[in-house]
Every structure is written in C-alpha cells, then in structure tokens.
PDB file of N, CA, C and O in Angstrom:
ATOM      1  N   GLU I 265      -4.339  -5.590  13.237  1.00 93.00           N
ATOM      2  CA  GLU I 265      -3.130  -6.296  13.380  1.00 93.00           C
ATOM      3  C   GLU I 265      -2.221  -6.026  12.192  1.00 93.00           C
ATOM      4  O   GLU I 265      -2.403  -5.928  11.021  1.00 93.00           O
ATOM      5  N   ALA I 266      -0.764  -5.793  12.649  1.00 96.00           N
ATOM      6  CA  ALA I 266       0.056  -5.462  11.513  1.00 96.00           C
ATOM      7  C   ALA I 266       1.486  -6.258  11.663  1.00 96.00           C
ATOM      8  O   ALA I 266       1.846  -6.700  12.774  1.00 96.00           O
ATOM      9  N   SER I 267       1.907  -6.684  10.451  1.00 97.00           N
ATOM     10  CA  SER I 267       3.228  -7.366  10.509  1.00 97.00           C
ATOM     11  C   SER I 267       4.038  -6.732   9.686  1.00 97.00           C
ATOM     12  O   SER I 267       3.556  -6.313   8.588  1.00 97.00           O
ATOM     13  N   VAL I 268       5.356  -6.859   9.831  1.00 97.00           N
ATOM     14  CA  VAL I 268       6.478  -6.231   8.988  1.00 97.00           C
ATOM     15  C   VAL I 268       7.462  -7.460   8.695  1.00 97.00           C
ATOM     16  O   VAL I 268       7.973  -7.925   9.428  1.00 97.00           O
ATOM     17  N   LYS I 269       7.805  -7.404   7.382  1.00 97.00           N
ATOM     18  CA  LYS I 269       8.825  -8.304   6.948  1.00 97.00           C
ATOM     19  C   LYS I 269       9.870  -7.831   5.999  1.00 97.00           C
ATOM     20  O   LYS I 269       9.473  -6.999   5.205  1.00 97.00           O
ATOM     21  N   LYS I 270      11.119  -7.795   6.429  1.00 97.00           N
ATOM     22  CA  LYS I 270      12.138  -7.188   5.757  1.00 97.00           C
ATOM     23  C   LYS I 270      12.507  -8.054   4.516  1.00 97.00           C
ATOM     24  O   LYS I 270      12.489  -9.216   4.514  1.00 97.00           O
ATOM     25  N   GLU I 271      12.480  -7.489   3.395  1.00 94.00           N
ATOM     26  CA  GLU I 271      12.802  -8.473   2.190  1.00 94.00           C
ATOM     27  C   GLU I 271      14.280  -8.349   1.797  1.00 94.00           C
ATOM     28  O   GLU I 271      15.026  -7.338   2.147  1.00 94.00           O
ATOM     29  N   LYS I 272      14.530  -9.578   1.235  1.00 94.00           N
ATOM     30  CA  LYS I 272      16.017  -9.843   0.968  1.00 94.00           C
ATOM     31  C   LYS I 272      16.568  -8.835  -0.004  1.00 94.00           C
ATOM     32  O   LYS I 272      17.784  -8.514  -0.048  1.00 94.00           O
ATOM     33  N   GLY I 273      15.888  -8.389  -1.086  1.00 90.00           N
ATOM     34  CA  GLY I 273      16.351  -7.500  -2.052  1.00 90.00           C
ATOM     35  C   GLY I 273      16.294  -6.213  -1.810  1.00 90.00           C
ATOM     36  O   GLY I 273      16.601  -5.129  -2.418  1.00 90.00           O
ATOM     37  N   GLY I 274      15.798  -5.731  -0.396  1.00 93.00           N
ATOM     38  CA  GLY I 274      15.711  -4.355   0.113  1.00 93.00           C
ATOM     39  C   GLY I 274      14.190  -4.200   0.276  1.00 93.00           C
ATOM     40  O   GLY I 274      13.308  -4.678  -0.402  1.00 93.00           O
ATOM     41  N   GLY I 275      13.857  -3.067   1.118  1.00 96.00           N
ATOM     42  CA  GLY I 275      12.452  -2.886   1.414  1.00 96.00           C
ATOM     43  C   GLY I 275      11.706  -3.737   2.335  1.00 96.00           C
ATOM     44  O   GLY I 275      12.406  -4.563   2.992  1.00 96.00           O
ATOM     45  N   TRP I 276      10.624  -3.419   2.530  1.00 97.00           N
ATOM     46  CA  TRP I 276       9.707  -4.084   3.493  1.00 97.00           C
ATOM     47  C   TRP I 276       8.340  -4.598   2.990  1.00 97.00           C
ATOM     48  O   TRP I 276       7.855  -3.831   2.021  1.00 97.00           O
ATOM     49  N   THR I 277       7.733  -5.534   3.453  1.00 98.00           N
ATOM     50  CA  THR I 277       6.471  -5.882   3.383  1.00 98.00           C
ATOM     51  C   THR I 277       5.575  -5.556   4.597  1.00 98.00           C
ATOM     52  O   THR I 277       5.906  -6.256   5.569  1.00 98.00           O
ATOM     53  N   LEU I 278       4.636  -4.879   4.402  1.00 98.00           N
ATOM     54  CA  LEU I 278       3.628  -4.479   5.590  1.00 98.00           C
ATOM     55  C   LEU I 278       2.372  -5.287   5.236  1.00 98.00           C
ATOM     56  O   LEU I 278       1.683  -4.802   4.283  1.00 98.00           O
ATOM     57  N   THR I 279       1.942  -6.196   6.273  1.00 98.00           N
ATOM     58  CA  THR I 279       0.638  -6.709   6.018  1.00 98.00           C
ATOM     59  C   THR I 279      -0.323  -6.053   7.222  1.00 98.00           C
ATOM     60  O   THR I 279       0.066  -6.278   8.498  1.00 98.00           O
ATOM     61  N   LEU I 280      -1.386  -5.669   6.881  1.00 98.00           N
ATOM     62  CA  LEU I 280      -2.404  -5.294   7.774  1.00 98.00           C
ATOM     63  C   LEU I 280      -3.740  -6.136   7.784  1.00 98.00           C
ATOM     64  O   LEU I 280      -4.213  -6.350   6.718  1.00 98.00           O
ATOM     65  N   ARG I 281      -4.179  -6.431   8.979  1.00 98.00           N
ATOM     66  CA  ARG I 281      -5.442  -7.250   9.074  1.00 98.00           C
ATOM     67  C   ARG I 281      -6.211  -6.471  10.079  1.00 98.00           C
ATOM     68  O   ARG I 281      -6.011  -6.037  11.108  1.00 98.00           O
ATOM     69  N   PRO I 282      -7.519  -6.500   9.548  1.00 97.00           N
ATOM     70  CA  PRO I 282      -8.556  -5.777  10.300  1.00 97.00           C
ATOM     71  C   PRO I 282      -8.689  -6.293  11.824  1.00 97.00           C
ATOM     72  O   PRO I 282      -8.708  -7.350  12.019  1.00 97.00           O
ATOM     73  N   LYS I 283      -9.064  -5.411  12.777  1.00 96.00           N
ATOM     74  CA  LYS I 283      -9.350  -5.767  14.005  1.00 96.00           C
ATOM     75  C   LYS I 283     -11.080  -5.542  14.213  1.00 96.00           C
ATOM     76  O   LYS I 283     -11.643  -6.592  14.911  1.00 96.00           O
ATOM     77  N   ASP I 284     -11.493  -4.685  13.430  1.00 96.00           N
ATOM     78  CA  ASP I 284     -12.884  -4.424  13.622  1.00 96.00           C
ATOM     79  C   ASP I 284     -13.722  -5.793  13.118  1.00 96.00           C
ATOM     80  O   ASP I 284     -13.431  -6.072  11.856  1.00 96.00           O
ATOM     81  N   GLU I 285     -14.534  -6.128  13.739  1.00 96.00           N
ATOM     82  CA  GLU I 285     -15.590  -7.382  13.280  1.00 96.00           C
ATOM     83  C   GLU I 285     -16.384  -6.975  12.033  1.00 96.00           C
ATOM     84  O   GLU I 285     -16.372  -7.980  11.063  1.00 96.00           O
ATOM     85  N   VAL I 286     -16.817  -6.006  11.926  1.00 96.00           N
ATOM     86  CA  VAL I 286     -17.612  -5.634  10.728  1.00 96.00           C
ATOM     87  C   VAL I 286     -16.734  -5.612   9.420  1.00 96.00           C
ATOM     88  O   VAL I 286     -16.745  -6.134   8.446  1.00 96.00           O
ATOM     89  N   VAL I 287     -15.439  -4.923   9.418  1.00 96.00           N
ATOM     90  CA  VAL I 287     -14.543  -4.987   8.701  1.00 96.00           C
ATOM     91  C   VAL I 287     -13.979  -6.218   8.226  1.00 96.00           C
ATOM     92  O   VAL I 287     -13.787  -6.598   6.989  1.00 96.00           O
ATOM     93  N   LYS I 288     -13.686  -6.936   9.216  1.00 95.00           N
ATOM     94  CA  LYS I 288     -13.214  -8.349   9.084  1.00 95.00           C
ATOM     95  C   LYS I 288     -14.102  -9.221   7.998  1.00 95.00           C
ATOM     96  O   LYS I 288     -13.653 -10.196   7.400  1.00 95.00           O
ATOM     97  N   LYS I 289     -15.402  -8.884   8.023  1.00 96.00           N
ATOM     98  CA  LYS I 289     -16.183  -9.625   7.141  1.00 96.00           C
ATOM     99  C   LYS I 289     -16.085  -9.504   5.748  1.00 96.00           C
ATOM    100  O   LYS I 289     -16.342 -10.199   4.965  1.00 96.00           O
ATOM    101  N   ALA I 290     -15.483  -8.349   5.447  1.00 97.00           N
ATOM    102  CA  ALA I 290     -15.150  -7.841   3.960  1.00 97.00           C
ATOM    103  C   ALA I 290     -13.711  -7.882   3.576  1.00 97.00           C
ATOM    104  O   ALA I 290     -13.436  -8.464   2.496  1.00 97.00           O
ATOM    105  N   ILE I 291     -12.930  -7.389   4.489  1.00 98.00           N
ATOM    106  CA  ILE I 291     -11.446  -7.371   4.071  1.00 98.00           C
ATOM    107  C   ILE I 291     -10.732  -8.474   4.757  1.00 98.00           C
ATOM    108  O   ILE I 291     -10.674  -8.558   6.023  1.00 98.00           O
ATOM    109  N   ASP I 292      -9.922  -9.190   4.196  1.00 98.00           N
ATOM    110  CA  ASP I 292      -9.019 -10.228   4.884  1.00 98.00           C
ATOM    111  C   ASP I 292      -7.601  -9.498   5.135  1.00 98.00           C
ATOM    112  O   ASP I 292      -7.161  -9.674   6.253  1.00 98.00           O
ATOM    113  N   ARG I 293      -6.910  -8.921   4.128  1.00 98.00           N
ATOM    114  CA  ARG I 293      -5.769  -8.054   4.397  1.00 98.00           C
ATOM    115  C   ARG I 293      -5.376  -7.093   3.411  1.00 98.00           C
ATOM    116  O   ARG I 293      -5.896  -7.176   2.306  1.00 98.00           O
ATOM    117  N   ILE I 294      -4.455  -6.103   3.885  1.00 98.00           N
ATOM    118  CA  ILE I 294      -4.153  -5.204   3.037  1.00 98.00           C
ATOM    119  C   ILE I 294      -2.483  -5.210   2.957  1.00 98.00           C
ATOM    120  O   ILE I 294      -1.946  -5.522   4.206  1.00 98.00           O
ATOM    121  N   VAL I 295      -1.965  -5.417   1.856  1.00 98.00           N
ATOM    122  CA  VAL I 295      -0.361  -5.660   1.862  1.00 98.00           C
ATOM    123  C   VAL I 295       0.368  -4.491   1.143  1.00 98.00           C
ATOM    124  O   VAL I 295      -0.198  -4.077   0.019  1.00 98.00           O
ATOM    125  N   MET I 296       1.336  -3.781   1.845  1.00 98.00           N
ATOM    126  CA  MET I 296       2.029  -2.831   1.017  1.00 98.00           C
ATOM    127  C   MET I 296       3.313  -3.168   1.043  1.00 98.00           C
ATOM    128  O   MET I 296       3.877  -3.720   1.995  1.00 98.00           O
ATOM    129  N   ARG I 297       4.026  -2.962  -0.244  1.00 97.00           N
ATOM    130  CA  ARG I 297       5.493  -3.021  -0.286  1.00 97.00           C
ATOM    131  C   ARG I 297       5.975  -1.497  -0.281  1.00 97.00           C
ATOM    132  O   ARG I 297       5.594  -0.678  -1.028  1.00 97.00           O
ATOM    133  N   VAL I 298       7.104  -1.436   0.603  1.00 96.00           N
ATOM    134  CA  VAL I 298       7.617  -0.118   0.796  1.00 96.00           C
ATOM    135  C   VAL I 298       9.182  -0.498   0.746  1.00 96.00           C
ATOM    136  O   VAL I 298       9.796  -1.094   1.294  1.00 96.00           O
ATOM    137  N   GLN I 299       9.682   0.562  -0.078  1.00 94.00           N
ATOM    138  CA  GLN I 299      11.157   0.494  -0.377  1.00 94.00           C
ATOM    139  C   GLN I 299      11.930   1.354   0.904  1.00 94.00           C
ATOM    140  O   GLN I 299      11.337   2.024   1.725  1.00 94.00           O
ATOM    141  N   ASP I 300      13.172   1.040   0.927  1.00 94.00           N
ATOM    142  CA  ASP I 300      13.945   1.655   2.115  1.00 94.00           C
ATOM    143  C   ASP I 300      13.831   3.051   2.280  1.00 94.00           C
ATOM    144  O   ASP I 300      14.213   3.630   3.148  1.00 94.00           O
ATOM    145  N   ASP I 301      13.662   3.860   0.811  1.00 90.00           N
ATOM    146  CA  ASP I 301      13.518   5.178   0.882  1.00 90.00           C
ATOM    147  C   ASP I 301      12.263   5.584   1.264  1.00 90.00           C
ATOM    148  O   ASP I 301      11.959   6.752   0.999  1.00 90.00           O
ATOM    149  N   ALA I 302      11.194   4.954   1.535  1.00 89.00           N
ATOM    150  CA  ALA I 302       9.850   5.077   1.863  1.00 89.00           C
ATOM    151  C   ALA I 302       8.914   5.036   0.790  1.00 89.00           C
ATOM    152  O   ALA I 302       7.673   5.451   0.862  1.00 89.00           O
ATOM    153  N   ARG I 303       9.419   4.826  -0.476  1.00 91.00           N
ATOM    154  CA  ARG I 303       8.607   4.866  -1.474  1.00 91.00           C
ATOM    155  C   ARG I 303       7.629   3.568  -1.460  1.00 91.00           C
ATOM    156  O   ARG I 303       7.875   2.610  -1.232  1.00 91.00           O
ATOM    157  N   VAL I 304       6.257   3.789  -1.468  1.00 95.00           N
ATOM    158  CA  VAL I 304       5.331   2.679  -1.386  1.00 95.00           C
ATOM    159  C   VAL I 304       5.212   2.208  -3.038  1.00 95.00           C
ATOM    160  O   VAL I 304       4.817   3.236  -3.844  1.00 95.00           O
ATOM    161  N   THR I 305       5.637   0.984  -3.311  1.00 95.00           N
ATOM    162  CA  THR I 305       5.556   0.633  -4.656  1.00 95.00           C
ATOM    163  C   THR I 305       4.439  -0.302  -4.999  1.00 95.00           C
ATOM    164  O   THR I 305       4.243  -0.624  -6.140  1.00 95.00           O
ATOM    165  N   HIS I 306       3.765  -0.697  -3.937  1.00 97.00           N
ATOM    166  CA  HIS I 306       2.628  -1.782  -4.178  1.00 97.00           C
ATOM    167  C   HIS I 306       1.522  -1.784  -3.037  1.00 97.00           C
ATOM    168  O   HIS I 306       1.986  -1.691  -1.849  1.00 97.00           O
ATOM    169  N   VAL I 307       0.255  -1.797  -3.535  1.00 98.00           N
ATOM    170  CA  VAL I 307      -0.902  -1.846  -2.454  1.00 98.00           C
ATOM    171  C   VAL I 307      -1.742  -3.024  -2.902  1.00 98.00           C
ATOM    172  O   VAL I 307      -2.151  -3.063  -4.060  1.00 98.00           O
ATOM    173  N   GLY I 308      -1.964  -3.987  -2.154  1.00 98.00           N
ATOM    174  CA  GLY I 308      -2.869  -5.122  -2.487  1.00 98.00           C
ATOM    175  C   GLY I 308      -3.978  -5.107  -1.335  1.00 98.00           C
ATOM    176  O   GLY I 308      -3.521  -5.231  -0.251  1.00 98.00           O
ATOM    177  N   ILE I 309      -5.148  -5.079  -1.809  1.00 98.00           N
ATOM    178  CA  ILE I 309      -6.155  -5.265  -0.911  1.00 98.00           C
ATOM    179  C   ILE I 309      -7.043  -6.477  -1.213  1.00 98.00           C
ATOM    180  O   ILE I 309      -7.540  -6.665  -2.514  1.00 98.00           O
ATOM    181  N   TYR I 310      -7.121  -7.545  -0.058  1.00 98.00           N
ATOM    182  CA  TYR I 310      -7.712  -8.707  -0.558  1.00 98.00           C
ATOM    183  C   TYR I 310      -8.684  -8.953   0.213  1.00 98.00           C
ATOM    184  O   TYR I 310      -8.748  -8.789   1.524  1.00 98.00           O
ATOM    185  N   GLU I 311      -9.950  -9.186  -0.560  1.00 98.00           N
ATOM    186  CA  GLU I 311     -11.266  -9.342   0.082  1.00 98.00           C
ATOM    187  C   GLU I 311     -11.581 -10.755   0.614  1.00 98.00           C
ATOM    188  O   GLU I 311     -11.012 -11.742  -0.016  1.00 98.00           O
ATOM    189  N   LYS I 312     -12.504 -10.912   1.497  1.00 97.00           N
ATOM    190  CA  LYS I 312     -12.897 -12.238   1.792  1.00 97.00           C
ATOM    191  C   LYS I 312     -13.586 -12.925   0.676  1.00 97.00           C
ATOM    192  O   LYS I 312     -13.455 -14.240   0.802  1.00 97.00           O
ATOM    193  N   SER I 313     -14.170 -12.325  -0.033  1.00 97.00           N
ATOM    194  CA  SER I 313     -14.933 -12.994  -1.214  1.00 97.00           C
ATOM    195  C   SER I 313     -13.864 -13.576  -2.143  1.00 97.00           C
ATOM    196  O   SER I 313     -14.181 -14.254  -3.104  1.00 97.00           O
ATOM    197  N   GLY I 314     -12.476 -13.120  -2.055  1.00 97.00           N
ATOM    198  CA  GLY I 314     -11.570 -13.691  -3.032  1.00 97.00           C
ATOM    199  C   GLY I 314     -11.217 -12.553  -4.025  1.00 97.00           C
ATOM    200  O   GLY I 314     -10.292 -13.007  -4.923  1.00 97.00           O
ATOM    201  N   ASP I 315     -11.938 -11.767  -4.155  1.00 98.00           N
ATOM    202  CA  ASP I 315     -11.573 -10.434  -4.927  1.00 98.00           C
ATOM    203  C   ASP I 315     -10.560  -9.713  -4.321  1.00 98.00           C
ATOM    204  O   ASP I 315     -10.075  -9.731  -3.186  1.00 98.00           O
ATOM    205  N   SER I 316      -9.645  -9.033  -5.364  1.00 98.00           N
ATOM    206  CA  SER I 316      -8.555  -8.232  -5.067  1.00 98.00           C
ATOM    207  C   SER I 316      -8.433  -7.202  -5.738  1.00 98.00           C
ATOM    208  O   SER I 316      -8.657  -6.996  -6.956  1.00 98.00           O
ATOM    209  N   THR I 317      -7.696  -6.045  -5.151  1.00 98.00           N
ATOM    210  CA  THR I 317      -7.361  -4.838  -5.928  1.00 98.00           C
ATOM    211  C   THR I 317      -5.801  -4.680  -5.766  1.00 98.00           C
ATOM    212  O   THR I 317      -5.358  -4.625  -4.535  1.00 98.00           O
ATOM    213  N   LEU I 318      -5.156  -4.696  -6.841  1.00 98.00           N
ATOM    214  CA  LEU I 318      -3.676  -4.596  -6.622  1.00 98.00           C
ATOM    215  C   LEU I 318      -3.382  -3.338  -7.433  1.00 98.00           C
ATOM    216  O   LEU I 318      -3.928  -2.869  -8.635  1.00 98.00           O
ATOM    217  N   ILE I 319      -2.522  -2.398  -6.908  1.00 98.00           N
ATOM    218  CA  ILE I 319      -2.214  -1.060  -7.288  1.00 98.00           C
ATOM    219  C   ILE I 319      -0.669  -1.095  -7.247  1.00 98.00           C
ATOM    220  O   ILE I 319       0.019  -1.275  -6.158  1.00 98.00           O
ATOM    221  N   ASP I 320      -0.034  -0.855  -8.415  1.00 98.00           N
ATOM    222  CA  ASP I 320       1.527  -0.791  -8.515  1.00 98.00           C
ATOM    223  C   ASP I 320       1.925   0.598  -8.919  1.00 98.00           C
ATOM    224  O   ASP I 320       1.306   1.151  -9.793  1.00 98.00           O
ATOM    225  N   PHE I 321       2.868   1.184  -8.167  1.00 96.00           N
ATOM    226  CA  PHE I 321       3.338   2.471  -8.482  1.00 96.00           C
ATOM    227  C   PHE I 321       4.545   2.504  -9.286  1.00 96.00           C
ATOM    228  O   PHE I 321       5.424   1.608  -8.774  1.00 96.00           O
ATOM    229  N   SER I 322       4.930   3.177 -10.010  1.00 93.00           N
ATOM    230  CA  SER I 322       6.243   3.305 -10.869  1.00 93.00           C
ATOM    231  C   SER I 322       6.660   4.733 -11.126  1.00 93.00           C
ATOM    232  O   SER I 322       5.744   5.583 -11.127  1.00 93.00           O
ATOM    233  N   ASP I 323       7.794   4.919 -11.620  1.00 91.00           N
ATOM    234  CA  ASP I 323       8.360   6.312 -11.861  1.00 91.00           C
ATOM    235  C   ASP I 323       7.911   7.273 -10.815  1.00 91.00           C
ATOM    236  O   ASP I 323       7.340   8.418 -11.254  1.00 91.00           O
ATOM    237  N   ILE I 324       8.170   7.001  -9.629  1.00 87.00           N
ATOM    238  CA  ILE I 324       7.629   7.870  -8.589  1.00 87.00           C
ATOM    239  C   ILE I 324       8.831   9.127  -8.578  1.00 87.00           C
ATOM    240  O   ILE I 324       9.944   8.768  -8.470  1.00 87.00           O
ATOM    241  N   VAL I 325       8.200  10.136  -8.275  1.00 86.00           N
ATOM    242  CA  VAL I 325       9.085  11.514  -8.098  1.00 86.00           C
ATOM    243  C   VAL I 325       8.718  12.060  -6.811  1.00 86.00           C
ATOM    244  O   VAL I 325       7.609  12.384  -6.665  1.00 86.00           O
ATOM    245  N   PHE I 326       9.682  12.254  -5.912  1.00 83.00           N
ATOM    246  CA  PHE I 326       9.547  12.940  -4.751  1.00 83.00           C
ATOM    247  C   PHE I 326       9.723  14.339  -4.841  1.00 83.00           C
ATOM    248  O   PHE I 326      10.742  14.772  -5.359  1.00 83.00           O
ATOM    249  N   ASN I 327       8.882  15.174  -4.498  1.00 86.00           N
ATOM    250  CA  ASN I 327       8.969  16.777  -4.598  1.00 86.00           C
ATOM    251  C   ASN I 327       9.238  17.233  -5.778  1.00 86.00           C
ATOM    252  O   ASN I 327       9.996  18.241  -6.006  1.00 86.00           O
ATOM    253  N   GLY I 328       8.638  16.685  -6.763  1.00 86.00           N
ATOM    254  CA  GLY I 328       8.655  17.253  -8.227  1.00 86.00           C
ATOM    255  C   GLY I 328       8.022  18.522  -8.372  1.00 86.00           C
ATOM    256  O   GLY I 328       7.133  18.925  -7.464  1.00 86.00           O
ATOM    257  N   PRO I 329       8.424  19.128  -9.433  1.00 86.00           N
ATOM    258  CA  PRO I 329       7.843  20.639  -9.616  1.00 86.00           C
ATOM    259  C   PRO I 329       6.430  20.499 -10.035  1.00 86.00           C
ATOM    260  O   PRO I 329       5.979  19.419 -10.676  1.00 86.00           O
ATOM    261  N   ILE I 330       5.542  21.393  -9.361  1.00 81.00           N
ATOM    262  CA  ILE I 330       4.291  21.524 -10.060  1.00 81.00           C
ATOM    263  C   ILE I 330       3.905  22.893 -10.612  1.00 81.00           C
ATOM    264  O   ILE I 330       4.028  23.764 -10.058  1.00 81.00           O
ATOM    265  N   ASP I 331       3.317  22.735 -11.719  1.00 80.00           N
ATOM    266  CA  ASP I 331       2.979  24.072 -12.296  1.00 80.00           C
ATOM    267  C   ASP I 331       1.891  24.591 -11.608  1.00 80.00           C
ATOM    268  O   ASP I 331       0.828  24.135 -11.157  1.00 80.00           O
ATOM    269  N   ASP I 332       2.160  25.989 -11.572  1.00 81.00           N
ATOM    270  CA  ASP I 332       0.970  26.699 -10.768  1.00 81.00           C
ATOM    271  C   ASP I 332      -0.406  26.676 -11.202  1.00 81.00           C
ATOM    272  O   ASP I 332      -1.250  26.511 -10.304  1.00 81.00           O
ATOM    273  N   PRO I 333      -0.619  26.578 -12.566  1.00 81.00           N
ATOM    274  CA  PRO I 333      -1.970  26.496 -13.047  1.00 81.00           C
ATOM    275  C   PRO I 333      -2.662  25.224 -12.539  1.00 81.00           C
ATOM    276  O   PRO I 333      -3.834  25.237 -12.495  1.00 81.00           O
ATOM    277  N   LEU I 334      -1.901  24.221 -12.182  1.00 70.00           N
ATOM    278  CA  LEU I 334      -2.658  23.005 -11.764  1.00 70.00           C
ATOM    279  C   LEU I 334      -3.198  23.228 -10.225  1.00 70.00           C
ATOM    280  O   LEU I 334      -4.150  22.421  -9.931  1.00 70.00           O
ATOM    281  N   LEU I 335      -2.779  24.228  -9.646  1.00 76.00           N
ATOM    282  CA  LEU I 335      -3.378  24.554  -8.380  1.00 76.00           C
ATOM    283  C   LEU I 335      -4.430  25.619  -8.322  1.00 76.00           C
ATOM    284  O   LEU I 335      -5.016  25.953  -7.422  1.00 76.00           O
ATOM    285  N   ASP I 336      -4.831  26.141  -9.568  1.00 77.00           N
ATOM    286  CA  ASP I 336      -5.823  27.085  -9.658  1.00 77.00           C
ATOM    287  C   ASP I 336      -7.316  26.375 -10.031  1.00 77.00           C
ATOM    288  O   ASP I 336      -7.419  25.579 -10.739  1.00 77.00           O
ATOM    289  N   PHE I 337      -8.329  26.683  -8.867  1.00 76.00           N
ATOM    290  CA  PHE I 337      -9.364  26.102  -9.081  1.00 76.00           C
ATOM    291  C   PHE I 337     -10.472  26.894  -9.427  1.00 76.00           C
ATOM    292  O   PHE I 337     -10.579  28.046  -9.007  1.00 76.00           O
TER     293      PHE I 337
END
C-alpha cells in the first residue's frame, strides 16, 4: 500500500506499507522523501519491533564524472 503527500516546502513524502502478511510481521512502513527534481533525500525503514533505520542523503550529484579506473575490476 502506498500513499503520497506533497510537502509545503517542496517535494513529496512517499509512505509504503507491506501487503504481504509475512513482511507485515517485521516491517511497519518505509518512508521516502523525494525532492521535486526526483532526488531521494531520506529513507526510513520502521520495524514492528520499534527499531528503525534512517538514511539521509546529501551532496547528491546527478550524472557526475566517474574515473575510468573505478570501473576496472
């Protein structure tokens, strides 16, 4: 189940709730904050146990240069 809320300062908050009964036992919801230019700036995973994992993204660069040696395996 998904819900979307437009934020006053710009961007959107997307809240995802699991449909699968097995997943519902562990995960309450996942919340993502997305800017108008499609940058994801926050992901929160909220577990039924009360634990949560919060990830904040900053200094996001779209299509930035990548040094070729980084792609050598």
